[in-house]
Amino acid sequence: METKRSFIDGVNPEEELINEGAKWLQAGELVAFPTETVYGLGGNALDASACAKIFEAKGRPQDNPLIVHVCDRAMANNLVEVWTPVAELCVQHFWPGPLTLVLPKTVNVPDIVTAGLDNVAIRMPSHLVALRLIEKAGLPIAAPSANLSGKPSPTIGSHVWRDMRGKIPLILDAGACLVGVESTVLDVSGEVPTILRPGGISKEQLEAVLGEVQVDAPTDNQAPRAPGMKYRHYAPRGEMILLSGPHERVVQRLGHEIRRGHARLKKVGVLCSLESAPLLHNWFPDLLFVLGSKDRPEEVASNLFEGLRLCDERGMDLILAEGIAERGLGTAIMNRLQKAAGHRILHI
Ligand code: TXA
Ligand code: MG
């Protein structure tokens, strides 16, 4: 299939491009589009065969359900059987935005979307291209991140181009996504809301509005309640190690690990903070990628997946990543880094 990549204005989306995207979606085809978190690979959520194409294009395991994107409350009402009081609060405070709500589904939601679960994950994105596209199509849009399964989520159009070229008819490219990590997945079907995947809205932000918030923390022999959390995501091809601890000691250890990597004839890539970068030049890593200031997690989040992908593109065999404080958005960043590292973490 020939893939068209169209550049679209994120602030004033061109009407004819929105129309084109909407037509493909109505015809049961897939369109990649920007959201404020990461790019999504969209298909008509009410059409099981369109959804099957999503799994196919990504190489996604069938047991991993899809998030349904809506542009207004009426569209959401058609998909959700019961709105709990805590769900209502979430909608009021956090929609549109990077918060996905898990709620009991209606019969309108095909089984393939939820991978047979009784709950559906639903979110209203705030990116104008996403909202206009859904509105124009007049359909709820099932959309996982627009990467090949197992790769880091795409945060710029060229990531999508690389992963989806030849597989879908249209990519709407609006440049970089603002947030850079995926939405928070929050189960609000019960009394106490539970975070199934940390993301763009932090636990602290949720607690300020909802009170007590739990975190799904499955033990070794338990399955996570968001099926996608069990897969090794975001993984670069090279071996990756995450270093976490007091800044000065992490910098020292990074230098040491670069040298050890070179002694083993590895190409060593480093993902580090703005503060550490000047201290690491002298160790001559093969790639030094600055994620952002360690005190500005928003910056780090927006560069994270680009850094991971770049390590692959430049053929790094060993990737050393500096951790960040696990609070606010830092929690989602550390979750992605831990997974990318296959849980090889050095606590220093
Ligand atoms: O920011 C985002 O959420 C992006 C953009 C495109 O909206 N989407 C995204 O989708 O990250 P995906 O498919 O890459 O991740 C969806 C996560 C998976 O971990 C999946 O298992 C979980 O949400 N999920 C989806 N439906 C669920 C359900 N009914 N119950 C529990 N978890 C669910
Ligand atoms: Mg994904």
Short mmCIF file of C-alpha atoms and ligand atoms in Angstrom, two decimals, residues 58 60 144-145 147 153 182 197 233-234, ligand 2:
data_model
loop_
_atom_site.label_atom_id
_atom_site.label_comp_id
_atom_site.label_asym_id
_atom_site.label_seq_id
_atom_site.Cartn_x
_atom_site.Cartn_y
_atom_site.Cartn_z
CA LYS A 58 1.49 -2.95 14.47
CA ARG A 60 0.27 -6.25 18.20
CA PRO A 144 -2.90 2.55 20.03
CA SER A 145 0.43 4.34 19.71
CA ASN A 147 4.69 2.35 16.48
CA SER A 153 5.99 5.23 20.88
CA GLU A 182 1.44 8.18 26.71
CA ARG A 197 -0.27 2.78 33.59
CA HIS A 233 7.95 -2.10 25.53
CA TYR A 234 10.05 0.78 24.37
MG MG B 2 1.80 1.61 22.78
#
